CSV table of C-alpha atoms and ligand atoms in Angstrom, one decimal:
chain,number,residue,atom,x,y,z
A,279,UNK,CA,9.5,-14.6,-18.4
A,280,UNK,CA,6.1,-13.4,-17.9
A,281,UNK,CA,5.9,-9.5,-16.8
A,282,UNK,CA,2.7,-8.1,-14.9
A,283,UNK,CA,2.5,-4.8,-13.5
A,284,UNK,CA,-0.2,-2.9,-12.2
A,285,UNK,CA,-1.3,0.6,-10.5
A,286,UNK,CA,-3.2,0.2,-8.0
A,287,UNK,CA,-4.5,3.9,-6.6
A,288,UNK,CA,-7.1,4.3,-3.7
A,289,UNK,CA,-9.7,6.5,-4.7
A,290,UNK,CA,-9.4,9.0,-2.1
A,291,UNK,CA,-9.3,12.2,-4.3
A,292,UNK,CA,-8.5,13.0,-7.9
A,293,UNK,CA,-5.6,11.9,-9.4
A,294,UNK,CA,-2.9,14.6,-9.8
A,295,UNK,CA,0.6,14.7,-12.0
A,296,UNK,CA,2.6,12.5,-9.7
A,297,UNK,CA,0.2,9.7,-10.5
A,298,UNK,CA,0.2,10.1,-13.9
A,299,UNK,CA,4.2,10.1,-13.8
A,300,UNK,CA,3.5,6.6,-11.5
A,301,UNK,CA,0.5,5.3,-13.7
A,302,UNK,CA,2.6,5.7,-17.0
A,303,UNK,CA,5.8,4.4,-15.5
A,304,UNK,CA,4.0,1.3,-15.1
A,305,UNK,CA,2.2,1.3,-18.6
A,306,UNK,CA,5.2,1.9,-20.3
A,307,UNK,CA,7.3,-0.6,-18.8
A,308,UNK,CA,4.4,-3.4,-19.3
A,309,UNK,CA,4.8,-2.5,-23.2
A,310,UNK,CA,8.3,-2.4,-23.1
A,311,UNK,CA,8.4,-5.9,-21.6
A,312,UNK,CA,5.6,-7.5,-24.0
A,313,UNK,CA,3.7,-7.7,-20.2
A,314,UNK,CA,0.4,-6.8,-19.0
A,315,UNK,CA,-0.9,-4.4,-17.1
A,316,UNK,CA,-3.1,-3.9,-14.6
A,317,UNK,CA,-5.5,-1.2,-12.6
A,318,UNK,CA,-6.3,-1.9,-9.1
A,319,UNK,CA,-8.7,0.2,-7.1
A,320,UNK,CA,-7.4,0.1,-3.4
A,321,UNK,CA,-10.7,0.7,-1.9
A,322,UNK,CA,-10.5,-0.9,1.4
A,323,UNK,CA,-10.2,2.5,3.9
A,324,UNK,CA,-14.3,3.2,3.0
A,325,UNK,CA,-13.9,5.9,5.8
A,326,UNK,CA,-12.0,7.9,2.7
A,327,UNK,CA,-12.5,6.3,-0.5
A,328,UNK,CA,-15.6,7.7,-2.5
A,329,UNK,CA,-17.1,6.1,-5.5
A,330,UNK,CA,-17.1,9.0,-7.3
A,331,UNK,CA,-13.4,9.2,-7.1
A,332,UNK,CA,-13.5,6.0,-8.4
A,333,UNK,CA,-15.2,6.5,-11.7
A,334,UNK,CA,-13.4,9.6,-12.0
A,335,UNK,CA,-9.4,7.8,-11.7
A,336,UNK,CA,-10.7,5.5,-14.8
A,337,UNK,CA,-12.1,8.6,-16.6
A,338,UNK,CA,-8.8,9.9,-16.3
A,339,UNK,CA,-6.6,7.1,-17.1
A,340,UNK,CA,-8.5,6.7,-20.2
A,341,UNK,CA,-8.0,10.5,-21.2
A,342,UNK,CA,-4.3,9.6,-20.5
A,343,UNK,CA,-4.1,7.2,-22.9
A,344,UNK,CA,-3.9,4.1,-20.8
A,345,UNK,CA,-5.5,1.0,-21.2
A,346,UNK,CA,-6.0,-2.0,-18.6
A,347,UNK,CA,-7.4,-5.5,-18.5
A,348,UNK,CA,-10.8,-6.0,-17.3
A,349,UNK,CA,-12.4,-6.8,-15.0
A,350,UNK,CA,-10.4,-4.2,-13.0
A,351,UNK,CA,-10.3,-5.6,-9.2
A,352,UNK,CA,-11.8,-3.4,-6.3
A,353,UNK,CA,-10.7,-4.4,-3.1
A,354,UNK,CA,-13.8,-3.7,-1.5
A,355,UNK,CA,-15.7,-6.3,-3.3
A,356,UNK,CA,-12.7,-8.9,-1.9
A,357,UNK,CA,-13.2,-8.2,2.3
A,358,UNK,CA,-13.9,-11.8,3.1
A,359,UNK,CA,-10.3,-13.3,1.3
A,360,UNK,CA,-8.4,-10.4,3.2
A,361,UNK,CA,-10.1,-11.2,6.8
A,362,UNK,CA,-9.9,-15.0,5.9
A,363,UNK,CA,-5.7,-14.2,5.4
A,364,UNK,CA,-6.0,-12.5,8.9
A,365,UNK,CA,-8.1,-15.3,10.3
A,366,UNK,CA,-5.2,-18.0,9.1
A,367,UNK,CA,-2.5,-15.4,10.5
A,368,UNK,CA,-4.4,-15.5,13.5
A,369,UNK,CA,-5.0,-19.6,14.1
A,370,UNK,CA,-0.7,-19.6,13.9
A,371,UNK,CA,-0.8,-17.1,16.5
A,372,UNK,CA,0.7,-14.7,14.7
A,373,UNK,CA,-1.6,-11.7,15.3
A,374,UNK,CA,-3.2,-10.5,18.5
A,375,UNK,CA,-5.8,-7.7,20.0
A,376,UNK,CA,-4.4,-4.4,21.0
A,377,UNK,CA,-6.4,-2.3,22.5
A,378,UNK,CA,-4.1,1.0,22.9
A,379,UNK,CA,-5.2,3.3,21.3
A,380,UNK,CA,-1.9,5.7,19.2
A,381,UNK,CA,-2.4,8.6,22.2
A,382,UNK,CA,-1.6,5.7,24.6
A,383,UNK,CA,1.1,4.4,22.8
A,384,UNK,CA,2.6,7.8,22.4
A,385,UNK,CA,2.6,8.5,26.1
A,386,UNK,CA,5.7,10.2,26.8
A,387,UNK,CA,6.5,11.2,23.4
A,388,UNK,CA,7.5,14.2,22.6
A,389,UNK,CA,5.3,15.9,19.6
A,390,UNK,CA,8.3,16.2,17.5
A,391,UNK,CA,9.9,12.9,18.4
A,392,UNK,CA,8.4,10.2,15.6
A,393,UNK,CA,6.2,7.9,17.0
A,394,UNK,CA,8.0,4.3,18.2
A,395,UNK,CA,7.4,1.3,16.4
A,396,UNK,CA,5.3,-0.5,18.9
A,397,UNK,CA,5.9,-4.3,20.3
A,398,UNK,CA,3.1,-5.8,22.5
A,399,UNK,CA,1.9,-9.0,22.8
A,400,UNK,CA,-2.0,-10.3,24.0
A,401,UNK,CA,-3.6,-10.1,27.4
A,402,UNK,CA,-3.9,-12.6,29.5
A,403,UNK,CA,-7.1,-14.3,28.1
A,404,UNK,CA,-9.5,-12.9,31.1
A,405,UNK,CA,-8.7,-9.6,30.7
A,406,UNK,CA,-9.1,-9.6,26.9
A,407,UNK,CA,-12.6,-11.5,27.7
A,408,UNK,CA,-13.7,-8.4,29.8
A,409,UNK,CA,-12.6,-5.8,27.3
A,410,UNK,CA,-14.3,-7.9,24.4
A,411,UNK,CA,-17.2,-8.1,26.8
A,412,UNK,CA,-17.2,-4.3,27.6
A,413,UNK,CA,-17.5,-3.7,23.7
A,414,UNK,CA,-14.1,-2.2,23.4
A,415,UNK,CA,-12.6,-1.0,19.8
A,416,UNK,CA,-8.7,-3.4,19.3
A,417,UNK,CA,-6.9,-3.7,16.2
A,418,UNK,CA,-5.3,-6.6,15.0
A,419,UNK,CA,-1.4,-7.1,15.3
A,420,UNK,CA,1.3,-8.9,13.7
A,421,UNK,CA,3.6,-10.1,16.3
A,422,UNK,CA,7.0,-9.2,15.0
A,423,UNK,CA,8.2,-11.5,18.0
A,424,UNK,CA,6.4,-14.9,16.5
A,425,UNK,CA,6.5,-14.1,12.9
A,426,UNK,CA,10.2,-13.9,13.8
A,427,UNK,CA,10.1,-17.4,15.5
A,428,UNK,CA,8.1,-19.3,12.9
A,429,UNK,CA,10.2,-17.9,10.5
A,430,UNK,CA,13.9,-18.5,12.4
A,431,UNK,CA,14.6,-15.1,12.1
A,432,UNK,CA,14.5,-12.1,9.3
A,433,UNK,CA,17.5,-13.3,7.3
A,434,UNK,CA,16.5,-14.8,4.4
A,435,UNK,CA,14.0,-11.8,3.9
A,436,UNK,CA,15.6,-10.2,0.9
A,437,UNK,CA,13.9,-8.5,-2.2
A,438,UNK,CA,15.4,-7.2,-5.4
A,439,UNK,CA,14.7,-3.7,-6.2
A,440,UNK,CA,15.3,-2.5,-9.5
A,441,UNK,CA,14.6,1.2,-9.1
A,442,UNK,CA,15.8,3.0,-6.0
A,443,UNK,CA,14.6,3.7,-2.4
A,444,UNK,CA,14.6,7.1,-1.3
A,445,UNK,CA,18.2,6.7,-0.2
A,446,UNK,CA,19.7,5.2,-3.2
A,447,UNK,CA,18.8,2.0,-2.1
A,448,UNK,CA,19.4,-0.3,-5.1
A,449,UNK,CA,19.7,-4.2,-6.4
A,450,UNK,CA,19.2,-6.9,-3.0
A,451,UNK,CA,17.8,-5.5,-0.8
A,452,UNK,CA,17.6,-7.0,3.2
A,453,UNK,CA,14.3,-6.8,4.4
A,454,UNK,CA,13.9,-4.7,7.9
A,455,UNK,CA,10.1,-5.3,8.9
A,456,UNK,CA,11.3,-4.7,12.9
A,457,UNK,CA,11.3,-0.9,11.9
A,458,UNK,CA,7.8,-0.5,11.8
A,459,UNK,CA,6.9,-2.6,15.0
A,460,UNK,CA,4.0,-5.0,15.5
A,461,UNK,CA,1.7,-3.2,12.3
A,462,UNK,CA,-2.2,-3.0,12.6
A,463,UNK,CA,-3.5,-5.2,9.9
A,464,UNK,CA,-7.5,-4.3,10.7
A,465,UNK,CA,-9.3,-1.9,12.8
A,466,UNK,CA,-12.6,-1.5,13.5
A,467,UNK,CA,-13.1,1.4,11.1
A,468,UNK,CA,-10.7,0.0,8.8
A,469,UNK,CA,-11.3,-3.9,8.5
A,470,UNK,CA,-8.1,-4.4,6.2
A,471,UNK,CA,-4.9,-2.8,6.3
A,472,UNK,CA,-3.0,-1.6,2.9
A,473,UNK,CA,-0.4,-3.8,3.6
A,474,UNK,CA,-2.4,-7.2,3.5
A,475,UNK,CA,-4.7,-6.2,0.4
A,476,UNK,CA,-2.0,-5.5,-1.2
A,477,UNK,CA,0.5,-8.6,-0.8
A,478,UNK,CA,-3.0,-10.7,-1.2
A,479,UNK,CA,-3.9,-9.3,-4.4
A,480,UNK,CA,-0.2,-8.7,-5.9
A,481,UNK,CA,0.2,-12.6,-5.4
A,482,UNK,CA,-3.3,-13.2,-6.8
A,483,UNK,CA,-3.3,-11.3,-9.6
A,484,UNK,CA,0.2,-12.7,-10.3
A,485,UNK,CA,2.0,-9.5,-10.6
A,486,UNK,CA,5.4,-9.8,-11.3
A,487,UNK,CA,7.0,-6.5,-11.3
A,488,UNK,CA,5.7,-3.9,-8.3
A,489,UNK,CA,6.3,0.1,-9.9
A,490,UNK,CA,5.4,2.8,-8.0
A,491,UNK,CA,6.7,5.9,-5.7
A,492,UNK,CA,9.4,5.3,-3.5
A,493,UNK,CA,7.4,7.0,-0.7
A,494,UNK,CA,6.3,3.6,-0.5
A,495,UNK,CA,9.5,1.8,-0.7
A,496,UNK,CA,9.5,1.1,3.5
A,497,UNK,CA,6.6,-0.5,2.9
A,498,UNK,CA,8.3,-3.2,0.8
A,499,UNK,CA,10.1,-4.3,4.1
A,500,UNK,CA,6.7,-5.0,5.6
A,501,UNK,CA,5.2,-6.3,2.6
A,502,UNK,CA,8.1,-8.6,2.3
A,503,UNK,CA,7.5,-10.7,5.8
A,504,UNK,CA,3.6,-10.6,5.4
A,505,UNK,CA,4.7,-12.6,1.5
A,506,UNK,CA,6.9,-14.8,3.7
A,507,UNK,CA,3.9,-15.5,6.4
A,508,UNK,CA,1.5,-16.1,3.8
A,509,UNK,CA,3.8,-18.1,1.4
A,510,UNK,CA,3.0,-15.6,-1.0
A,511,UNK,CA,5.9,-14.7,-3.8
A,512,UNK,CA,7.6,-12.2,-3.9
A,513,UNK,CA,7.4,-9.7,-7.0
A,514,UNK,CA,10.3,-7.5,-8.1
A,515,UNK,CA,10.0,-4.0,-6.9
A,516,UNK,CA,11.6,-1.0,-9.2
A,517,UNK,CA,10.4,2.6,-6.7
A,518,UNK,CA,10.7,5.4,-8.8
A,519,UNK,CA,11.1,8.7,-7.5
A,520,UNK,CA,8.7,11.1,-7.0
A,521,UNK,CA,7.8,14.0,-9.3
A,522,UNK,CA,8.1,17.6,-7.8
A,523,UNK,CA,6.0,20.3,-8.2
A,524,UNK,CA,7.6,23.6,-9.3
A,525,UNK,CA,8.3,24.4,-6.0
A,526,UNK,CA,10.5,21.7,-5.2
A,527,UNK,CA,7.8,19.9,-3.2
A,528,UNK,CA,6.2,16.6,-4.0
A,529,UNK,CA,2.9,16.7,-5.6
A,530,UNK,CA,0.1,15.3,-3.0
A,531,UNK,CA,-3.8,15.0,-2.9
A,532,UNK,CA,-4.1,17.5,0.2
A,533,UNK,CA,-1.7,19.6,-1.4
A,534,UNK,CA,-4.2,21.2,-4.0
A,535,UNK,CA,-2.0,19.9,-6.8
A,536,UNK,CA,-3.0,20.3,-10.0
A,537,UNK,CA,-5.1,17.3,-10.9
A,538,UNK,CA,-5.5,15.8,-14.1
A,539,UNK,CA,-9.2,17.4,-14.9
A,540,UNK,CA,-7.9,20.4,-14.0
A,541,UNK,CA,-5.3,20.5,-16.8
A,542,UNK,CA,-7.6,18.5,-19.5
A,543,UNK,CA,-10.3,21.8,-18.4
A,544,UNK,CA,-7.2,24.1,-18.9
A,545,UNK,CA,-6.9,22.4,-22.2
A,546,UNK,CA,-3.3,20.7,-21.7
A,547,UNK,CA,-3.3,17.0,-24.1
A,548,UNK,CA,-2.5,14.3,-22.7
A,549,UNK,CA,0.8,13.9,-25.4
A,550,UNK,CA,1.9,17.3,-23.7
A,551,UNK,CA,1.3,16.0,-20.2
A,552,UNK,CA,3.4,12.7,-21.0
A,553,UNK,CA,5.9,14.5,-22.9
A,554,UNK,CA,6.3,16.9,-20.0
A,555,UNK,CA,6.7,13.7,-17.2
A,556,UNK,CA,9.5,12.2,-19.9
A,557,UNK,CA,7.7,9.5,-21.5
A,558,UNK,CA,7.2,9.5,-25.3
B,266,LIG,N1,-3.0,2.2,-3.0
B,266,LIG,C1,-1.7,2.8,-2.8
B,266,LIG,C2,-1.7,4.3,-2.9
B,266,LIG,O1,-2.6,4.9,-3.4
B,266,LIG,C3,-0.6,2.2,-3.7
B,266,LIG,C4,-0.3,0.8,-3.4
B,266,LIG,C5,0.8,0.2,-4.2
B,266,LIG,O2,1.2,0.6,-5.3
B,266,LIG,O3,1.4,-0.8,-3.7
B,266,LIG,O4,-0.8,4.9,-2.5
């Protein structure tokens, strides 16, 4: 059975321990398995990623000892397959405008209350005319309500998860996509959601096994009915949990943790750094 893995990290800052712990876990399990593995750079949110950041997660990767086929894929380069996968969502009926904005959504909301998944469903043609008209930002929706109908229901959404969610959740796992609500899958600002790019290019690239933190083990659920929608496969996920910092925390980008240049300046090797995240 073939085995392809990949990490796929949006160049948004530099890369700190936790993805090295993520980035080797995905390595290592590619050699294990005979497999291949991938780097992807998730590129698409250009109101944050940075080119520099970019050339700077490679640099990095290399000094960890890592090595990836090439050419490595940047999403940014790939727009018009992601908003051709929308426009086909969108011919079925699937997606629609929303023009709320998050404040209006969250009216009533308490600011400790978590926000509610939102349902909606498009305006009555004339009114979404005028709005369109008036120049008005919307996002694009998935209708949980008709992917639900064209699919006769959630049922058969399963996936098998080899690692863990954050709960414990292990082995087949029942799919719960109605917990987010109707997702945004583009914006103005941001013309492709992470969700979309991502199931596109997993199924593209023909990546079999998905590794990576389980703070992104929700988004499995979602990613699971947009692979359904788009007759995409579905890879096997194995989340791994996530590495904390001395303090008990997770390590995180606007956290100040201790990126990886930061310990190669401080002189730390990169045998010491994957000795010290358990791999040797
Ligand atoms: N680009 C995502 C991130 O940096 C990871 C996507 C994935 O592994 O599915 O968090």
């Amino acid at each position: 059975m073939p085995f392809v893995t990949r990490f796929a990290p949006s160049p948004t800052g530099h890369l700190h321990r936790g993805h090295a712990y993520s980035a080797l876990s995905a390595f290592m399990a590619a050699r294990d398995a005979g497999g291949r593995f991938l780097l992807r750079i998730e590129d698409i949110d250009v109101t944050r990623s940075r080119p520099e950041y970019e050339a700077a997660i490679l640099e990095d990767l290399s000094w960890l000892g890592l090595a990836w086929e090439n050419p490595v894929r940047r999403q940014s380069d790939h727009l018009a397959d992601y908003h051709a996968a929308i426009e086909a969502l969108r011919t079925r009926g699937l997606v629609y405008r929303c023009f709320k904005t998050r404040k209006e959504i969250d009216i009533g909301r308490a600011p400790h209350e978590p926000s509610i998944p939102y349902a909606g469903s498009p305006l009555p043609p004339d009114e979404e005319a005028e709005r369109l008209a008036r120049g008005e930002a919307f996002a694009w929706r998935l209708s949980l309500a008709a992917a639900r109908e064209a699919l006769g229901g959630f049922e058969t959404l399963t996936f098998v998860e080899e690692g863990a969610g954050p709960n414990g959740e292990t082995g087949l796992i029942q799919a719960r996509p109605e917990t987010a609500g109707d997702i945004v899958l583009a914006r103005k600002d941001v013309g492709v959601a992470y969700h979309l790019a991502v199931v596109h290019d997993d199924a593209l690239q023909g990546v079999t096994h998905v590794i990576r933190g389980n703070d992104l083990f929700e988004a499995a659920h979602i990613q699971r009915l947009l692979q359904a929608l788009l007759d995409l496969p579905t890879p096997i996920y194995r989340h791994h949990g996530l590495l904390l910092g001395p303090d008990g925390k997770r390590y995180a980008k606007r956290d100040k943790a201790q990126t990886l240049r930061e310990l190669r300046a401080a002189g730390v090797s990169p045998e010491a750094l994957s000795y010290e995240l358990g791999f040797v």
